[in-house]
Short mmCIF file of N, CA, C and O in Angstrom, two decimals:
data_model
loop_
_atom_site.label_atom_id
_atom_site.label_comp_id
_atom_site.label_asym_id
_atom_site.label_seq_id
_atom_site.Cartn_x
_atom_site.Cartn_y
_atom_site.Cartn_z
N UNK A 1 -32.83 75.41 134.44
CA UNK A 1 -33.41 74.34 135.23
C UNK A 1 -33.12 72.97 134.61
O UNK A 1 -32.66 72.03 135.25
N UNK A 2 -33.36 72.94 133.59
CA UNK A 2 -32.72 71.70 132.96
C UNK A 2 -31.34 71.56 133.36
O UNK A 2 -30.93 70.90 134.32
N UNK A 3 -30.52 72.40 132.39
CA UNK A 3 -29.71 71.90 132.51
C UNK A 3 -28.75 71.71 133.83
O UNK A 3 -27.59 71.29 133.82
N UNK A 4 -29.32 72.01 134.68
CA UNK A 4 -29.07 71.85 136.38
C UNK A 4 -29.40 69.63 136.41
O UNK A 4 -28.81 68.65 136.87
N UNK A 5 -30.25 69.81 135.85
CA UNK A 5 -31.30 68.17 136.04
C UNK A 5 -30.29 67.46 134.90
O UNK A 5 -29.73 66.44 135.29
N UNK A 6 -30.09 67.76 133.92
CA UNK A 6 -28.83 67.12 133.55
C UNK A 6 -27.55 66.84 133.99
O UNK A 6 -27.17 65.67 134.07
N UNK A 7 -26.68 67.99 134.34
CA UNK A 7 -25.73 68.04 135.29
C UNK A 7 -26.03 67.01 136.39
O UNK A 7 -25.19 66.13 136.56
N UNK A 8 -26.63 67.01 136.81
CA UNK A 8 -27.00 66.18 137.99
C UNK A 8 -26.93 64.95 137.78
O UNK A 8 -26.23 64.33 138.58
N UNK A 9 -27.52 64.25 136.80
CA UNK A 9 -27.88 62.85 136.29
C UNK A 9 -26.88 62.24 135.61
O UNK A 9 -26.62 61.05 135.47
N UNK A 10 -26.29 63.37 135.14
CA UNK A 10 -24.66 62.60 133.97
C UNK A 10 -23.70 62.76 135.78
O UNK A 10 -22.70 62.06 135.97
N UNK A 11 -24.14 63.57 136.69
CA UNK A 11 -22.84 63.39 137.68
C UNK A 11 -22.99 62.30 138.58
O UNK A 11 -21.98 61.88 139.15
N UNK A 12 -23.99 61.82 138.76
CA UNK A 12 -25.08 60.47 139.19
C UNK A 12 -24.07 59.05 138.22
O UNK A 12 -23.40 58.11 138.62
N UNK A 13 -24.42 59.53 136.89
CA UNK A 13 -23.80 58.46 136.28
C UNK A 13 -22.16 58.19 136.12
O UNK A 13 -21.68 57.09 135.89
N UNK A 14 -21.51 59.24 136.28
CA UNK A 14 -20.17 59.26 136.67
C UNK A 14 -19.72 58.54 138.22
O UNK A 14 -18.73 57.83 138.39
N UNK A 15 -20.32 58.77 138.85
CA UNK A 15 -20.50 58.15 140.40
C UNK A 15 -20.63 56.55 140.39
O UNK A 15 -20.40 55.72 141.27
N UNK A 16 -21.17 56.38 138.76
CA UNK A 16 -21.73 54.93 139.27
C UNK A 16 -20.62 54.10 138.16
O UNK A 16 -20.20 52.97 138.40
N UNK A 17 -20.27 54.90 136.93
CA UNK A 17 -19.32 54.15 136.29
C UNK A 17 -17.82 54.64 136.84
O UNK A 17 -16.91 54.56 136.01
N UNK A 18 -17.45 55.20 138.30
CA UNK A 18 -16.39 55.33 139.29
C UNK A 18 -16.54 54.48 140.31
O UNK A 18 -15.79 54.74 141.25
N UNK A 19 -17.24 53.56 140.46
CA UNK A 19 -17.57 52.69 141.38
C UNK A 19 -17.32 51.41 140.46
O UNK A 19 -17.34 50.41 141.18
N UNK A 20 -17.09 51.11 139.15
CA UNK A 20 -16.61 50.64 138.76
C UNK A 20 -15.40 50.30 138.36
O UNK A 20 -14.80 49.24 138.25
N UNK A 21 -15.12 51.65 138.10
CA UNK A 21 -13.69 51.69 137.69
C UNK A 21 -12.61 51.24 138.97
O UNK A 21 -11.54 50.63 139.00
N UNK A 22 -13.48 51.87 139.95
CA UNK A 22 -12.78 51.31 141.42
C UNK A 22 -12.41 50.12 141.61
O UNK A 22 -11.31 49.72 141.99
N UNK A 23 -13.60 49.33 141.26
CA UNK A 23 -13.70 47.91 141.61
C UNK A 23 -12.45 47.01 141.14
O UNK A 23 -11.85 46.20 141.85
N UNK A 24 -12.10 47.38 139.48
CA UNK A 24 -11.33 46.84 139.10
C UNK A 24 -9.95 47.19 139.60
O UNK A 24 -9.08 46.60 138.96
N UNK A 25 -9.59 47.78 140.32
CA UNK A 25 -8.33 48.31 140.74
C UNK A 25 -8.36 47.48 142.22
O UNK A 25 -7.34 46.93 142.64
N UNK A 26 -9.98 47.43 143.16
CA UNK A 26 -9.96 46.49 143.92
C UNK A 26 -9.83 45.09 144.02
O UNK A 26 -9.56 44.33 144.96
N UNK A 27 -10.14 44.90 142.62
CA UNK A 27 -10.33 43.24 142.42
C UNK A 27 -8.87 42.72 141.87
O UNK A 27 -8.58 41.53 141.80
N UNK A 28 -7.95 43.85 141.47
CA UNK A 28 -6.41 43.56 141.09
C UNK A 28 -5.93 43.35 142.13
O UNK A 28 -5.12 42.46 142.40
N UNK A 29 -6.46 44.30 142.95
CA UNK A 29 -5.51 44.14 144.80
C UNK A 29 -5.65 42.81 145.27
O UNK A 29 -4.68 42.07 145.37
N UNK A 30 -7.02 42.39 145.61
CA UNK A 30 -7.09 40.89 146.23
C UNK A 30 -6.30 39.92 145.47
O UNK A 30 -5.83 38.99 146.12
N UNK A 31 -6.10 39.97 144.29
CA UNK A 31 -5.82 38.87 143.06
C UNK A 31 -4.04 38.75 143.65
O UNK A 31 -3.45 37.67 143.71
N UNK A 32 -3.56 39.79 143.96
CA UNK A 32 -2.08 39.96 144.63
C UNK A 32 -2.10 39.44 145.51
O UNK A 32 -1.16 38.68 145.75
N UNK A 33 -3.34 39.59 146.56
CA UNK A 33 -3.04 39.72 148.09
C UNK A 33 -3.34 37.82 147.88
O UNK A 33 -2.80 37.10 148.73
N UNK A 34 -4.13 37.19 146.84
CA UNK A 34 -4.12 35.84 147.03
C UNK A 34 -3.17 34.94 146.04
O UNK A 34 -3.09 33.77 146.41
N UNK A 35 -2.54 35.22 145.05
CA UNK A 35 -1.61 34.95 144.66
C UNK A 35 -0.07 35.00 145.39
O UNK A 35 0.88 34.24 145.20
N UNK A 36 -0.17 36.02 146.15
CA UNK A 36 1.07 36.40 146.79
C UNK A 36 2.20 37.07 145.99
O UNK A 36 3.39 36.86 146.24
N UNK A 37 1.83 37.76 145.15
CA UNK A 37 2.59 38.00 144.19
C UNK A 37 2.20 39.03 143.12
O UNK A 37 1.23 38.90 142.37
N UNK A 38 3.17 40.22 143.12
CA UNK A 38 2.60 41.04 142.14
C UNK A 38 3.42 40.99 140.58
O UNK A 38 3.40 41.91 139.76
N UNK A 39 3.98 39.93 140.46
CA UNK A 39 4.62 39.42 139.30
C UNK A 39 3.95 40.11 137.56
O UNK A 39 4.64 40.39 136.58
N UNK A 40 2.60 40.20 137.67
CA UNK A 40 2.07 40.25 136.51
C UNK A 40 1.27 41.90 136.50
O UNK A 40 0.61 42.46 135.62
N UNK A 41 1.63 42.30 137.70
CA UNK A 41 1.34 44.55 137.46
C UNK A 41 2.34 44.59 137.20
O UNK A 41 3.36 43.99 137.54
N UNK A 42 2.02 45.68 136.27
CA UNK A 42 2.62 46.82 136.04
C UNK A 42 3.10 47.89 136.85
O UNK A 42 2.19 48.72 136.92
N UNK A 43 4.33 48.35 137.64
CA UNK A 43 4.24 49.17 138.29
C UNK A 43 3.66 51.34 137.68
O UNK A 43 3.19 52.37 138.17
N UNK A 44 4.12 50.81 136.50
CA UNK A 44 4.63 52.10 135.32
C UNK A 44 3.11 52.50 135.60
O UNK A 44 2.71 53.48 136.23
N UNK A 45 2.24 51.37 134.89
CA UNK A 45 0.11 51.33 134.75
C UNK A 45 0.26 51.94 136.16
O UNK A 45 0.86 53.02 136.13
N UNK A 46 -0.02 51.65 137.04
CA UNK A 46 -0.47 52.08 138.36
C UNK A 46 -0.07 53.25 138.91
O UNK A 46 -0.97 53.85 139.49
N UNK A 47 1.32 53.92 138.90
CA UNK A 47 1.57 55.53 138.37
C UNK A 47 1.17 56.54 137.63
O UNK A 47 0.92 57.72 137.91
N UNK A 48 1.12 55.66 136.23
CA UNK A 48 0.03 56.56 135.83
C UNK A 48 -1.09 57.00 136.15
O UNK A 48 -1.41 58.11 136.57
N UNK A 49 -1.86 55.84 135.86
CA UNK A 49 -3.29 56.01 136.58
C UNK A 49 -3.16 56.62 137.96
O UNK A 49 -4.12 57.39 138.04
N UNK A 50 -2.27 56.69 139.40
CA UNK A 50 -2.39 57.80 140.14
C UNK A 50 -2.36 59.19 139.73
O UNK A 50 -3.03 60.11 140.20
N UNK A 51 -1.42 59.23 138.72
CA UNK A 51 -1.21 60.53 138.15
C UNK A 51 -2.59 61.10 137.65
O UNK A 51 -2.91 62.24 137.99
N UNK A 52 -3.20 60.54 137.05
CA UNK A 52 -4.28 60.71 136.42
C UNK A 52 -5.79 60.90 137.56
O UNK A 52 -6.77 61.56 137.21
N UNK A 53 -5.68 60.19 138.91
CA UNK A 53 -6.32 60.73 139.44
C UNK A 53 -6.49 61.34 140.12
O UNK A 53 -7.50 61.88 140.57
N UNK A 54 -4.81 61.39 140.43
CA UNK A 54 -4.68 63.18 141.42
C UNK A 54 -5.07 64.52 140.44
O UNK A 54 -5.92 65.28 140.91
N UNK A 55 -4.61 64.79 139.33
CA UNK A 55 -5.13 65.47 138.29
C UNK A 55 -6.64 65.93 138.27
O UNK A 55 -7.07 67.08 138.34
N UNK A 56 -7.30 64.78 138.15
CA UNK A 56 -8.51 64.36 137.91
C UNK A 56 -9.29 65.35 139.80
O UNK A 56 -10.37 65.95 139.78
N UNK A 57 -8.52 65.25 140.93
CA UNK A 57 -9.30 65.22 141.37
C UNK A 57 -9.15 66.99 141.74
O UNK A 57 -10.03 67.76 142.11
N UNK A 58 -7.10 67.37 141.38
CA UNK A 58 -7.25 68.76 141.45
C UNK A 58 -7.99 69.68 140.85
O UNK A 58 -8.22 70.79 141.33
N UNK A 59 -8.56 69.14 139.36
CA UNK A 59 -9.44 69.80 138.86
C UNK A 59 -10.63 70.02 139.09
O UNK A 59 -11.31 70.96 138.66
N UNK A 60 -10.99 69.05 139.90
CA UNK A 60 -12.44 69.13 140.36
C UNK A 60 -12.34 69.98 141.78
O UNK A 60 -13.33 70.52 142.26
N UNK A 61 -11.41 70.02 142.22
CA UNK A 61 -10.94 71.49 143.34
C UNK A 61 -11.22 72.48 142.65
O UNK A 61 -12.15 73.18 143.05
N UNK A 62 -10.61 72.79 141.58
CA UNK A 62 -10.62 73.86 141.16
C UNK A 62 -12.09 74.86 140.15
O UNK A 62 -12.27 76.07 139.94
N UNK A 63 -12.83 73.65 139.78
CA UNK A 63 -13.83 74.08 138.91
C UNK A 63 -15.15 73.75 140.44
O UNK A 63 -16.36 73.93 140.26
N UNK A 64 -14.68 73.39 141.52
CA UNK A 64 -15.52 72.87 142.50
C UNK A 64 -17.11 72.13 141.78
O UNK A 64 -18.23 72.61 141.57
N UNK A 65 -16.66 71.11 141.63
CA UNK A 65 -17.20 69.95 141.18
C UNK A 65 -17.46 68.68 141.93
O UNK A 65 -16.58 67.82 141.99
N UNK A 66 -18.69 68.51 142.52
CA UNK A 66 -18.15 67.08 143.72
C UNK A 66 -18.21 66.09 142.92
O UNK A 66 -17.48 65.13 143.17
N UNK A 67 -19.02 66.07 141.83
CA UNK A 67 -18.48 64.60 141.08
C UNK A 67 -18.02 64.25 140.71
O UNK A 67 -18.14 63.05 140.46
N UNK A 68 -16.74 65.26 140.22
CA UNK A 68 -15.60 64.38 139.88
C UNK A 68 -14.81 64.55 141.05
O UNK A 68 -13.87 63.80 140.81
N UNK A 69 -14.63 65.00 142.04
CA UNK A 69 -13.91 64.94 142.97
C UNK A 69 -14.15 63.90 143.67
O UNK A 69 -13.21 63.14 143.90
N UNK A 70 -15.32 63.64 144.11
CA UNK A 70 -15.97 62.54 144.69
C UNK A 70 -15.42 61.20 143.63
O UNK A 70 -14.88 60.23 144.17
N UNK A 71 -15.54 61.22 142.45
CA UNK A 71 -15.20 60.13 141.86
C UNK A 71 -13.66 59.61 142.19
O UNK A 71 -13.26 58.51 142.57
N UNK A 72 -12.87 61.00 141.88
CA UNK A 72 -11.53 60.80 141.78
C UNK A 72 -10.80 60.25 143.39
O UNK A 72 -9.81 59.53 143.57
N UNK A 73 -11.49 60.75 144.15
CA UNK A 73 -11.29 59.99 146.00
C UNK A 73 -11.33 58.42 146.10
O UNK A 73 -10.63 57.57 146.65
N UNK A 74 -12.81 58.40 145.11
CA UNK A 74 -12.91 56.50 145.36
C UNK A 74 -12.19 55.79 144.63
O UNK A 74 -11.76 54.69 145.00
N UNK A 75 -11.85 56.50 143.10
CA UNK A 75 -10.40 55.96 142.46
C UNK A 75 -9.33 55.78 143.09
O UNK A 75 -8.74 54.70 143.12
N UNK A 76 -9.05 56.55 143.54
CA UNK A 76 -7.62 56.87 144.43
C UNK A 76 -7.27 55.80 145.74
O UNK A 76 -6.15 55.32 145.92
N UNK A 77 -8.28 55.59 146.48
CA UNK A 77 -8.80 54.84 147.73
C UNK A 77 -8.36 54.00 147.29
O UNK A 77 -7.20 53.70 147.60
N UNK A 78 -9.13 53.19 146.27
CA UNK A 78 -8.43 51.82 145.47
C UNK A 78 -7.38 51.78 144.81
O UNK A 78 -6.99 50.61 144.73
N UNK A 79 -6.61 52.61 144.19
CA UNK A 79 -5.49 52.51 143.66
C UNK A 79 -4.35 52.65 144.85
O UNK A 79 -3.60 51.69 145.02
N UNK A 80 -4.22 53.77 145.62
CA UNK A 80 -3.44 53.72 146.54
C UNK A 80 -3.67 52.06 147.08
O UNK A 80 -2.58 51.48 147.15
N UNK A 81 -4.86 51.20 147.45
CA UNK A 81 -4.19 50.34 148.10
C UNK A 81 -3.93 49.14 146.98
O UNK A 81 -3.90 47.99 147.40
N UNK A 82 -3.78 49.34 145.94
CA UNK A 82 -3.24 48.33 144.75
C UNK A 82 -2.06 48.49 144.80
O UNK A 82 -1.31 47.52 144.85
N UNK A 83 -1.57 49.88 144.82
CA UNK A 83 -0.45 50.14 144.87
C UNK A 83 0.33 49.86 146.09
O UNK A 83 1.49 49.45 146.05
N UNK A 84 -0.28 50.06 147.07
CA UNK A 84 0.65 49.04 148.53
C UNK A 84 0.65 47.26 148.14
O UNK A 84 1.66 46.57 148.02
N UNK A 85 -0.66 46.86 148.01
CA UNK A 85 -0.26 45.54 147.93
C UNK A 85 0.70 44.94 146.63
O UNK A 85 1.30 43.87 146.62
N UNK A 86 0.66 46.04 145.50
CA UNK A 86 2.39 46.02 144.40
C UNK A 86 3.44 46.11 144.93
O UNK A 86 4.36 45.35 144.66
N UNK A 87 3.54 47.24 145.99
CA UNK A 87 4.77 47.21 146.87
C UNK A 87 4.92 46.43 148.08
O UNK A 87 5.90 46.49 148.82
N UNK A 88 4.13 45.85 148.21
CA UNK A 88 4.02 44.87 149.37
C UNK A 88 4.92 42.96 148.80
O UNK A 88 5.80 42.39 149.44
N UNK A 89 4.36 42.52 147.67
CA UNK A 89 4.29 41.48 147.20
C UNK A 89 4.54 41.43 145.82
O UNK A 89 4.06 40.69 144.95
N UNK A 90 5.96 42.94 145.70
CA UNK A 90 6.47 42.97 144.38
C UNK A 90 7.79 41.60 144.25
O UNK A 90 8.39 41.02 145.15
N UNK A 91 7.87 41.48 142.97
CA UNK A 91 8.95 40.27 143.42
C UNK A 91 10.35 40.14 143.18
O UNK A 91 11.08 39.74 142.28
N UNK A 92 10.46 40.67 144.42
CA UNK A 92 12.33 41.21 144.86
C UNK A 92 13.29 40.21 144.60
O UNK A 92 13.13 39.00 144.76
N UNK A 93 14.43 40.88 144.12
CA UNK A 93 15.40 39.37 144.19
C UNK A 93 15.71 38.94 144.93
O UNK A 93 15.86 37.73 144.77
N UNK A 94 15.96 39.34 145.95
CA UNK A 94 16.57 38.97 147.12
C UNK A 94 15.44 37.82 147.97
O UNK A 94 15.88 36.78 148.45
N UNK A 95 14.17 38.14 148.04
CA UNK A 95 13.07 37.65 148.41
C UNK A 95 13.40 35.89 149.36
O UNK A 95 13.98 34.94 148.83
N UNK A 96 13.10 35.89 150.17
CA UNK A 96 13.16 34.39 150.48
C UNK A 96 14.66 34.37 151.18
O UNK A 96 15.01 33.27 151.60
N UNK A 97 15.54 35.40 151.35
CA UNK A 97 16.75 35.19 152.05
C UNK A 97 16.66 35.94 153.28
O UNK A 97 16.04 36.98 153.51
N UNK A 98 17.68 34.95 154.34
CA UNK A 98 17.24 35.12 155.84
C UNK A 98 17.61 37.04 155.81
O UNK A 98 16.79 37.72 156.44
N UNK A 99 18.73 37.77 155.13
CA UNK A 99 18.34 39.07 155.63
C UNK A 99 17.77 39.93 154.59
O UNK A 99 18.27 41.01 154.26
N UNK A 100 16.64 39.37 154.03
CA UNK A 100 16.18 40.29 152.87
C UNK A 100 15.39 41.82 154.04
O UNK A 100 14.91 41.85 155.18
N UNK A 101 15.63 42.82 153.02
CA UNK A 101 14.68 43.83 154.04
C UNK A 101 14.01 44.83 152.61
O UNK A 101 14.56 45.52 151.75
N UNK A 102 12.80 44.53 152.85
CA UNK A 102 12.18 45.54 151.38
C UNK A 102 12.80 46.92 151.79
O UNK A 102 13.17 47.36 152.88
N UNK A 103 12.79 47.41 150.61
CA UNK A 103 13.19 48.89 150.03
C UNK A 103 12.51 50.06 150.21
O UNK A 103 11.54 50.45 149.56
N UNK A 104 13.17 50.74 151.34
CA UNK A 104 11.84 52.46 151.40
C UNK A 104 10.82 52.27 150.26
O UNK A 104 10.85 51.52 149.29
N UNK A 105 9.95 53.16 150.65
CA UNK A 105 8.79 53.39 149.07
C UNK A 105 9.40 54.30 148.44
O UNK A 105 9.33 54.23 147.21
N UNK A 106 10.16 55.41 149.01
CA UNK A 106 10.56 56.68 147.66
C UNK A 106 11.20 55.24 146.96
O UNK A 106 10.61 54.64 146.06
N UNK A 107 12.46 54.83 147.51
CA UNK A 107 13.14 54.42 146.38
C UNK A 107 12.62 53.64 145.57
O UNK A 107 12.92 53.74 144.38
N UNK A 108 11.34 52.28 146.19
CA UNK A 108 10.50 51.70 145.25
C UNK A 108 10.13 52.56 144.01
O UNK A 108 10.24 52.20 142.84
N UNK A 109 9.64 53.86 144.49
CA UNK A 109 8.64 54.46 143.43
C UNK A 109 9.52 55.31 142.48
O UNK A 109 9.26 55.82 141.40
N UNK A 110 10.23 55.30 142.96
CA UNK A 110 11.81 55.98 141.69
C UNK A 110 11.94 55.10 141.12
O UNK A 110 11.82 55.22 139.90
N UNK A 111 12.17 54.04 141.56
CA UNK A 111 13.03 52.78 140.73
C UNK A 111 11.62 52.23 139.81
O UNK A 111 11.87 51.71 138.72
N UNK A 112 10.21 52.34 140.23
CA UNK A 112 9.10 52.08 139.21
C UNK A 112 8.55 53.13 138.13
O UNK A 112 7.65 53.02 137.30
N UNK A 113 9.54 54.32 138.46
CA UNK A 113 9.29 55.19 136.94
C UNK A 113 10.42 55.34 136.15
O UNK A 113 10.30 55.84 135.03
N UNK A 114 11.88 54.85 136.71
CA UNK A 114 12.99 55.16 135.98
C UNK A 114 13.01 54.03 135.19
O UNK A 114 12.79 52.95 135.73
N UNK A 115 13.35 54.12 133.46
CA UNK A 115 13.08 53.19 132.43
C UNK A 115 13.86 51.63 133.05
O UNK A 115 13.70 51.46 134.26
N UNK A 116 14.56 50.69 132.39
CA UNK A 116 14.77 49.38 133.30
C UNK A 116 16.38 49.63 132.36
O UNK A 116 17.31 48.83 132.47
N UNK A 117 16.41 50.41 131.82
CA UNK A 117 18.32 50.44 132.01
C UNK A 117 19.17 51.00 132.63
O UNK A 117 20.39 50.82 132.65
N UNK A 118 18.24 52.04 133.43
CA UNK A 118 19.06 52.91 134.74
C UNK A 118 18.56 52.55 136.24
O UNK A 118 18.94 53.12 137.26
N UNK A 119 17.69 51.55 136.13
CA UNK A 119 17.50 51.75 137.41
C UNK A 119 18.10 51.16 138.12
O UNK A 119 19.24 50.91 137.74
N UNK A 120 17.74 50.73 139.26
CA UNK A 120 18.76 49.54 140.35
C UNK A 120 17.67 48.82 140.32
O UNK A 120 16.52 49.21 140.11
N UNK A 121 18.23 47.25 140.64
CA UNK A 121 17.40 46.24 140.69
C UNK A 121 17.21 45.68 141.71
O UNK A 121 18.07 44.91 142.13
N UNK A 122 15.87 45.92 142.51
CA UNK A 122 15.88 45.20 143.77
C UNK A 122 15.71 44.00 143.92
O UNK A 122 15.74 43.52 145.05
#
């Protein structure tokens, strides 16, 4: 019985320091979306950290856990859209010319994990 009332209260508090962690991944997004410019992310940081919360949330599939699953959804929510507005208002070379046309996302997201001496430069 306790330790049911513990479980509970540390998964309570996970809920609430994931609502944080969110935030900051939300408050990176706007900072893009009003700068116009994702000049200063990291694309590499923001891969990871997806990596980490798809992980995060298969495990909680698997041990069927809603609090970390639940956590790892509202992570994700916000990172996925950090990660559009990175690929949205990343800063292309081409940028500013009458036929610029951004780059599929696979190839974005290849070209943001392959190191910077093989990749192609958009």
């Amino acid at each position: 019985m306790d330790n049911i009332i513990l479980k509970d209260a540390l998964g309570g508090l996970l809920i609430v320091t994931s609502i944080f962690d969110a935030l900051k991944y939300s408050i990176q997004a706007r900072k893009i979306q009003k700068e116009k410019t994702a000049k200063s992310m990291s694309r590499r940081f923001i891969n990871f950290a997806l990596i980490n919360d798809f992980v995060k949330f298969g495990y909680g599939i698997v041990i069927s856990d809603w609090f970390i699953i639940s956590s790892a959804i509202l992570a994700l929510i916000c990172m996925i859209d950090l990660w559009y507005q990175i690929y949205w208002w990343y800063p292309y070379r081409m940028r500013g010319c009458s036929n610029f046309k951004r780059p599929n996302i696979f190839l974005y997201t290849w070209n943001s994990i392959t190191p910077n001496k093989i990749r192609k430069h958009l």
